């Protein structure tokens, strides 16, 4: 059973930084893509950033230049460094992993970590 456990959320002032961590049970080599989504109250869950197994990254437009996703395969960890945080970044952030086994795709989610940007 795959488990993803997020940590690092909290309260931060506008302009501040946070680093989210996602610990995966087992090797993350098995995942084709890992990433972060977020969901603000009353809004749909949206993709923040993801990283392919080969290292290619994708960022949503509003995160480009502020957020950085990375992975440490040896530690089975994925990180999201968030800088220049804005109140509109307030949301629950979820770690996500996707892998293909034979012809089937499987999605895995963490339980989420709250990020609140407020003065």
mmCIF file of N, CA, C and O in Angstrom, residues 10-83:
data_model
loop_
_atom_site.group_PDB
_atom_site.id
_atom_site.type_symbol
_atom_site.label_atom_id
_atom_site.label_comp_id
_atom_site.label_asym_id
_atom_site.label_seq_id
_atom_site.Cartn_x
_atom_site.Cartn_y
_atom_site.Cartn_z
ATOM 1 N N UNK A 10 2.012 25.456 7.369
ATOM 2 C CA UNK A 10 1.915 26.321 8.531
ATOM 3 C C UNK A 10 1.454 27.712 8.159
ATOM 4 O O UNK A 10 0.981 27.946 7.040
ATOM 5 N N UNK A 11 1.623 28.613 9.098
ATOM 6 C CA UNK A 11 1.248 30.012 8.913
ATOM 7 C C UNK A 11 2.494 30.819 8.580
ATOM 8 O O UNK A 11 3.504 30.714 9.283
ATOM 9 N N UNK A 12 2.409 31.613 7.538
ATOM 10 C CA UNK A 12 3.534 32.434 7.121
ATOM 11 C C UNK A 12 3.015 33.778 6.657
ATOM 12 O O UNK A 12 1.890 33.873 6.145
ATOM 13 N N UNK A 13 3.828 34.809 6.827
ATOM 14 C CA UNK A 13 3.431 36.146 6.388
ATOM 15 C C UNK A 13 3.619 36.298 4.879
ATOM 16 O O UNK A 13 4.460 35.605 4.290
ATOM 17 N N UNK A 14 2.882 37.180 4.277
ATOM 18 C CA UNK A 14 3.092 37.442 2.842
ATOM 19 C C UNK A 14 4.553 37.792 2.568
ATOM 20 O O UNK A 14 5.175 38.544 3.318
ATOM 21 N N UNK A 15 5.062 37.215 1.496
ATOM 22 C CA UNK A 15 6.461 37.401 1.149
ATOM 23 C C UNK A 15 7.382 36.366 1.762
ATOM 24 O O UNK A 15 8.570 36.300 1.401
ATOM 25 N N UNK A 16 6.851 35.564 2.658
ATOM 26 C CA UNK A 16 7.661 34.564 3.323
ATOM 27 C C UNK A 16 7.820 33.296 2.513
ATOM 28 O O UNK A 16 7.360 33.198 1.366
ATOM 29 N N UNK A 17 8.476 32.319 3.127
ATOM 30 C CA UNK A 17 8.773 31.046 2.453
ATOM 31 C C UNK A 17 8.380 29.870 3.322
ATOM 32 O O UNK A 17 8.374 29.961 4.553
ATOM 33 N N UNK A 18 8.075 28.783 2.655
ATOM 34 C CA UNK A 18 7.840 27.499 3.313
ATOM 35 C C UNK A 18 8.385 26.404 2.412
ATOM 36 O O UNK A 18 8.397 26.552 1.184
ATOM 37 N N UNK A 19 8.766 25.319 3.029
ATOM 38 C CA UNK A 19 9.194 24.153 2.269
ATOM 39 C C UNK A 19 8.331 22.977 2.674
ATOM 40 O O UNK A 19 8.352 22.553 3.837
ATOM 41 N N UNK A 20 7.581 22.464 1.734
ATOM 42 C CA UNK A 20 6.766 21.288 1.970
ATOM 43 C C UNK A 20 7.554 20.036 1.615
ATOM 44 O O UNK A 20 8.320 20.025 0.647
ATOM 45 N N UNK A 21 7.325 19.003 2.401
ATOM 46 C CA UNK A 21 7.972 17.720 2.150
ATOM 47 C C UNK A 21 6.917 16.639 2.000
ATOM 48 O O UNK A 21 5.870 16.682 2.649
ATOM 49 N N UNK A 22 7.213 15.690 1.151
ATOM 50 C CA UNK A 22 6.325 14.535 0.961
ATOM 51 C C UNK A 22 7.177 13.278 1.069
ATOM 52 O O UNK A 22 8.090 13.079 0.256
ATOM 53 N N UNK A 23 6.869 12.481 2.065
ATOM 54 C CA UNK A 23 7.581 11.217 2.274
ATOM 55 C C UNK A 23 6.747 10.083 1.700
ATOM 56 O O UNK A 23 5.576 9.921 2.056
ATOM 57 N N UNK A 24 7.344 9.322 0.812
ATOM 58 C CA UNK A 24 6.646 8.201 0.190
ATOM 59 C C UNK A 24 7.109 6.890 0.808
ATOM 60 O O UNK A 24 8.295 6.712 1.087
ATOM 61 N N UNK A 25 6.151 5.994 1.004
ATOM 62 C CA UNK A 25 6.512 4.659 1.464
ATOM 63 C C UNK A 25 6.998 3.871 0.264
ATOM 64 O O UNK A 25 6.314 3.790 -0.738
ATOM 65 N N UNK A 26 8.150 3.343 0.334
ATOM 66 C CA UNK A 26 8.687 2.625 -0.796
ATOM 67 C C UNK A 26 9.423 3.542 -1.752
ATOM 68 O O UNK A 26 9.453 4.761 -1.584
ATOM 69 N N UNK A 27 9.983 2.945 -2.766
ATOM 70 C CA UNK A 27 10.804 3.681 -3.714
ATOM 71 C C UNK A 27 9.963 4.555 -4.633
ATOM 72 O O UNK A 27 8.966 4.105 -5.185
ATOM 73 N N UNK A 28 10.385 5.804 -4.797
ATOM 74 C CA UNK A 28 9.659 6.692 -5.707
ATOM 75 C C UNK A 28 10.073 6.459 -7.149
ATOM 76 O O UNK A 28 9.517 7.072 -8.061
ATOM 77 N N UNK A 29 11.036 5.573 -7.365
ATOM 78 C CA UNK A 29 11.388 5.221 -8.739
ATOM 79 C C UNK A 29 10.203 4.632 -9.492
ATOM 80 O O UNK A 29 10.133 4.707 -10.710
ATOM 81 N N UNK A 30 9.269 4.038 -8.730
ATOM 82 C CA UNK A 30 8.126 3.385 -9.375
ATOM 83 C C UNK A 30 7.097 4.382 -9.874
ATOM 84 O O UNK A 30 6.200 4.011 -10.628
ATOM 85 N N UNK A 31 7.224 5.635 -9.471
ATOM 86 C CA UNK A 31 6.247 6.627 -9.861
ATOM 87 C C UNK A 31 6.698 7.363 -11.122
ATOM 88 O O UNK A 31 7.807 7.862 -11.199
ATOM 89 N N UNK A 32 5.796 7.420 -12.094
ATOM 90 C CA UNK A 32 6.111 8.135 -13.319
ATOM 91 C C UNK A 32 6.165 9.652 -13.085
ATOM 92 O O UNK A 32 6.977 10.361 -13.674
ATOM 93 N N UNK A 33 5.239 10.098 -12.247
ATOM 94 C CA UNK A 33 5.143 11.521 -11.951
ATOM 95 C C UNK A 33 4.838 11.695 -10.473
ATOM 96 O O UNK A 33 4.036 10.939 -9.912
ATOM 97 N N UNK A 34 5.457 12.694 -9.876
ATOM 98 C CA UNK A 34 5.079 13.108 -8.526
ATOM 99 C C UNK A 34 4.868 14.606 -8.547
ATOM 100 O O UNK A 34 5.504 15.324 -9.336
ATOM 101 N N UNK A 35 3.965 15.046 -7.690
ATOM 102 C CA UNK A 35 3.691 16.473 -7.739
ATOM 103 C C UNK A 35 2.911 16.955 -6.548
ATOM 104 O O UNK A 35 2.672 16.232 -5.582
ATOM 105 N N UNK A 36 2.550 18.223 -6.638
ATOM 106 C CA UNK A 36 1.785 18.892 -5.599
ATOM 107 C C UNK A 36 0.550 19.543 -6.226
ATOM 108 O O UNK A 36 0.642 20.191 -7.275
ATOM 109 N N UNK A 37 -0.553 19.348 -5.543
ATOM 110 C CA UNK A 37 -1.798 20.023 -5.874
ATOM 111 C C UNK A 37 -2.191 20.866 -4.672
ATOM 112 O O UNK A 37 -1.681 20.661 -3.564
ATOM 113 N N UNK A 38 -3.117 21.771 -4.882
ATOM 114 C CA UNK A 38 -3.652 22.528 -3.763
ATOM 115 C C UNK A 38 -5.139 22.774 -3.963
ATOM 116 O O UNK A 38 -5.634 22.786 -5.088
ATOM 117 N N UNK A 39 -5.803 22.968 -2.841
ATOM 118 C CA UNK A 39 -7.228 23.246 -2.877
ATOM 119 C C UNK A 39 -7.556 24.305 -1.839
ATOM 120 O O UNK A 39 -7.356 24.079 -0.640
ATOM 121 N N UNK A 40 -8.039 25.426 -2.323
ATOM 122 C CA UNK A 40 -8.472 26.502 -1.439
ATOM 123 C C UNK A 40 -9.951 26.335 -1.149
ATOM 124 O O UNK A 40 -10.679 25.690 -1.923
ATOM 125 N N UNK A 41 -10.442 26.899 -0.054
ATOM 126 C CA UNK A 41 -11.867 26.771 0.283
ATOM 127 C C UNK A 41 -12.766 27.252 -0.856
ATOM 128 O O UNK A 41 -12.568 28.341 -1.399
ATOM 129 N N UNK A 42 -13.718 26.411 -1.227
ATOM 130 C CA UNK A 42 -14.667 26.766 -2.263
ATOM 131 C C UNK A 42 -14.135 26.675 -3.668
ATOM 132 O O UNK A 42 -14.832 27.048 -4.629
ATOM 133 N N UNK A 43 -12.904 26.174 -3.820
ATOM 134 C CA UNK A 43 -12.318 26.078 -5.156
ATOM 135 C C UNK A 43 -11.958 24.630 -5.479
ATOM 136 O O UNK A 43 -11.845 23.787 -4.594
ATOM 137 N N UNK A 44 -11.751 24.390 -6.763
ATOM 138 C CA UNK A 44 -11.356 23.058 -7.201
ATOM 139 C C UNK A 44 -9.883 22.821 -6.887
ATOM 140 O O UNK A 44 -9.088 23.765 -6.798
ATOM 141 N N UNK A 45 -9.539 21.568 -6.747
ATOM 142 C CA UNK A 45 -8.140 21.214 -6.566
ATOM 143 C C UNK A 45 -7.388 21.522 -7.867
ATOM 144 O O UNK A 45 -7.858 21.194 -8.949
ATOM 145 N N UNK A 46 -6.235 22.137 -7.722
ATOM 146 C CA UNK A 46 -5.470 22.515 -8.901
ATOM 147 C C UNK A 46 -4.029 22.040 -8.798
ATOM 148 O O UNK A 46 -3.467 21.933 -7.696
ATOM 149 N N UNK A 47 -3.454 21.795 -9.958
ATOM 150 C CA UNK A 47 -2.062 21.368 -10.009
ATOM 151 C C UNK A 47 -1.147 22.565 -9.739
ATOM 152 O O UNK A 47 -1.294 23.618 -10.342
ATOM 153 N N UNK A 48 -0.197 22.349 -8.837
ATOM 154 C CA UNK A 48 0.792 23.376 -8.527
ATOM 155 C C UNK A 48 2.055 23.137 -9.344
ATOM 156 O O UNK A 48 2.530 24.017 -10.052
ATOM 157 N N UNK A 49 2.589 21.934 -9.224
ATOM 158 C CA UNK A 49 3.822 21.585 -9.927
ATOM 159 C C UNK A 49 3.966 20.077 -9.913
ATOM 160 O O UNK A 49 3.424 19.404 -9.035
ATOM 161 N N UNK A 50 4.683 19.549 -10.900
ATOM 162 C CA UNK A 50 5.021 18.141 -10.841
ATOM 163 C C UNK A 50 6.390 17.899 -11.438
ATOM 164 O O UNK A 50 6.977 18.782 -12.075
ATOM 165 N N UNK A 51 6.898 16.710 -11.180
ATOM 166 C CA UNK A 51 8.224 16.339 -11.647
ATOM 167 C C UNK A 51 8.161 14.912 -12.155
ATOM 168 O O UNK A 51 7.643 14.019 -11.491
ATOM 169 N N UNK A 52 8.661 14.727 -13.365
ATOM 170 C CA UNK A 52 8.674 13.413 -13.981
ATOM 171 C C UNK A 52 9.808 12.572 -13.402
ATOM 172 O O UNK A 52 10.740 13.108 -12.801
ATOM 173 N N UNK A 53 9.740 11.286 -13.656
ATOM 174 C CA UNK A 53 10.789 10.399 -13.157
ATOM 175 C C UNK A 53 12.150 10.760 -13.756
ATOM 176 O O UNK A 53 13.181 10.545 -13.121
ATOM 177 N N UNK A 54 12.129 11.337 -14.951
ATOM 178 C CA UNK A 54 13.376 11.722 -15.589
ATOM 179 C C UNK A 54 13.875 13.081 -15.147
ATOM 180 O O UNK A 54 14.968 13.509 -15.546
ATOM 181 N N UNK A 55 13.071 13.777 -14.338
ATOM 182 C CA UNK A 55 13.505 15.055 -13.791
ATOM 183 C C UNK A 55 12.849 16.284 -14.410
ATOM 184 O O UNK A 55 13.021 17.386 -13.896
ATOM 185 N N UNK A 56 12.086 16.113 -15.481
ATOM 186 C CA UNK A 56 11.411 17.258 -16.087
ATOM 187 C C UNK A 56 10.359 17.795 -15.123
ATOM 188 O O UNK A 56 9.687 17.029 -14.438
ATOM 189 N N UNK A 57 10.221 19.099 -15.106
ATOM 190 C CA UNK A 57 9.285 19.730 -14.182
ATOM 191 C C UNK A 57 8.243 20.558 -14.932
ATOM 192 O O UNK A 57 8.456 21.003 -16.060
ATOM 193 N N UNK A 58 7.132 20.719 -14.267
ATOM 194 C CA UNK A 58 6.050 21.564 -14.772
ATOM 195 C C UNK A 58 5.552 22.416 -13.618
ATOM 196 O O UNK A 58 5.421 21.940 -12.491
ATOM 197 N N UNK A 59 5.262 23.699 -13.924
ATOM 198 C CA UNK A 59 4.693 24.596 -12.932
ATOM 199 C C UNK A 59 3.478 25.289 -13.504
ATOM 200 O O UNK A 59 3.471 25.709 -14.668
ATOM 201 N N UNK A 60 2.464 25.446 -12.677
ATOM 202 C CA UNK A 60 1.344 26.277 -13.072
ATOM 203 C C UNK A 60 1.855 27.714 -13.211
ATOM 204 O O UNK A 60 2.809 28.121 -12.537
ATOM 205 N N UNK A 61 1.214 28.464 -14.074
ATOM 206 C CA UNK A 61 1.710 29.800 -14.409
ATOM 207 C C UNK A 61 1.913 30.680 -13.177
ATOM 208 O O UNK A 61 2.917 31.393 -13.064
ATOM 209 N N UNK A 62 0.975 30.645 -12.254
ATOM 210 C CA UNK A 62 1.046 31.549 -11.100
ATOM 211 C C UNK A 62 2.147 31.161 -10.117
ATOM 212 O O UNK A 62 2.458 31.921 -9.200
ATOM 213 N N UNK A 63 2.735 29.977 -10.290
ATOM 214 C CA UNK A 63 3.801 29.518 -9.400
ATOM 215 C C UNK A 63 5.194 29.670 -10.000
ATOM 216 O O UNK A 63 6.183 29.582 -9.272
ATOM 217 N N UNK A 64 5.245 29.895 -11.293
ATOM 218 C CA UNK A 64 6.546 29.988 -11.949
ATOM 219 C C UNK A 64 7.386 31.110 -11.354
ATOM 220 O O UNK A 64 6.903 32.217 -11.141
ATOM 221 N N UNK A 65 8.625 30.783 -11.080
ATOM 222 C CA UNK A 65 9.537 31.766 -10.517
ATOM 223 C C UNK A 65 9.458 31.894 -9.014
ATOM 224 O O UNK A 65 10.320 32.517 -8.399
ATOM 225 N N UNK A 66 8.430 31.323 -8.410
ATOM 226 C CA UNK A 66 8.284 31.404 -6.952
ATOM 227 C C UNK A 66 8.437 30.047 -6.275
ATOM 228 O O UNK A 66 8.938 29.953 -5.166
ATOM 229 N N UNK A 67 7.948 29.008 -6.937
ATOM 230 C CA UNK A 67 7.971 27.658 -6.364
ATOM 231 C C UNK A 67 8.980 26.792 -7.099
ATOM 232 O O UNK A 67 9.177 26.940 -8.313
ATOM 233 N N UNK A 68 9.567 25.868 -6.360
ATOM 234 C CA UNK A 68 10.500 24.920 -6.959
ATOM 235 C C UNK A 68 10.208 23.529 -6.426
ATOM 236 O O UNK A 68 10.179 23.322 -5.213
ATOM 237 N N UNK A 69 10.000 22.605 -7.350
ATOM 238 C CA UNK A 69 9.770 21.218 -6.960
ATOM 239 C C UNK A 69 11.052 20.427 -7.174
ATOM 240 O O UNK A 69 11.801 20.675 -8.127
ATOM 241 N N UNK A 70 11.295 19.493 -6.265
ATOM 242 C CA UNK A 70 12.481 18.659 -6.393
ATOM 243 C C UNK A 70 12.194 17.300 -5.778
ATOM 244 O O UNK A 70 11.217 17.134 -5.046
ATOM 245 N N UNK A 71 13.036 16.357 -6.096
ATOM 246 C CA UNK A 71 12.868 15.018 -5.535
ATOM 247 C C UNK A 71 14.223 14.460 -5.139
ATOM 248 O O UNK A 71 15.241 14.763 -5.776
ATOM 249 N N UNK A 72 14.205 13.678 -4.091
ATOM 250 C CA UNK A 72 15.405 12.982 -3.620
ATOM 251 C C UNK A 72 15.086 11.502 -3.681
ATOM 252 O O UNK A 72 14.430 10.961 -2.790
ATOM 253 N N UNK A 73 15.537 10.870 -4.741
ATOM 254 C CA UNK A 73 15.201 9.454 -4.934
ATOM 255 C C UNK A 73 15.774 8.572 -3.835
ATOM 256 O O UNK A 73 15.159 7.575 -3.451
ATOM 257 N N UNK A 74 16.921 8.929 -3.325
ATOM 258 C CA UNK A 74 17.547 8.104 -2.291
ATOM 259 C C UNK A 74 16.746 8.111 -1.001
ATOM 260 O O UNK A 74 16.733 7.131 -0.256
ATOM 261 N N UNK A 75 16.066 9.229 -0.743
ATOM 262 C CA UNK A 75 15.286 9.356 0.493
ATOM 263 C C UNK A 75 13.793 9.150 0.260
ATOM 264 O O UNK A 75 13.017 9.231 1.216
ATOM 265 N N UNK A 76 13.408 8.907 -0.998
ATOM 266 C CA UNK A 76 11.982 8.754 -1.331
ATOM 267 C C UNK A 76 11.175 9.975 -0.902
ATOM 268 O O UNK A 76 10.106 9.849 -0.293
ATOM 269 N N UNK A 77 11.715 11.135 -1.215
ATOM 270 C CA UNK A 77 11.102 12.390 -0.800
ATOM 271 C C UNK A 77 10.876 13.294 -2.006
ATOM 272 O O UNK A 77 11.665 13.296 -2.960
ATOM 273 N N UNK A 78 9.810 14.074 -1.931
ATOM 274 C CA UNK A 78 9.559 15.134 -2.898
ATOM 275 C C UNK A 78 9.336 16.415 -2.103
ATOM 276 O O UNK A 78 8.682 16.396 -1.057
ATOM 277 N N UNK A 79 9.868 17.513 -2.616
ATOM 278 C CA UNK A 79 9.797 18.780 -1.903
ATOM 279 C C UNK A 79 9.160 19.856 -2.765
ATOM 280 O O UNK A 79 9.224 19.810 -3.991
ATOM 281 N N UNK A 80 8.586 20.822 -2.091
ATOM 282 C CA UNK A 80 8.094 22.009 -2.773
ATOM 283 C C UNK A 80 8.576 23.217 -1.986
ATOM 284 O O UNK A 80 8.099 23.464 -0.881
ATOM 285 N N UNK A 81 9.530 23.918 -2.559
ATOM 286 C CA UNK A 81 10.018 25.153 -1.955
ATOM 287 C C UNK A 81 9.155 26.297 -2.461
ATOM 288 O O UNK A 81 9.053 26.506 -3.671
ATOM 289 N N UNK A 82 8.532 26.997 -1.539
ATOM 290 C CA UNK A 82 7.618 28.079 -1.894
ATOM 291 C C UNK A 82 8.164 29.392 -1.360
ATOM 292 O O UNK A 82 8.326 29.546 -0.145
ATOM 293 N N UNK A 83 8.460 30.298 -2.257
ATOM 294 C CA UNK A 83 8.972 31.613 -1.897
ATOM 295 C C UNK A 83 7.993 32.700 -2.318
ATOM 296 O O UNK A 83 7.100 32.458 -3.128
#
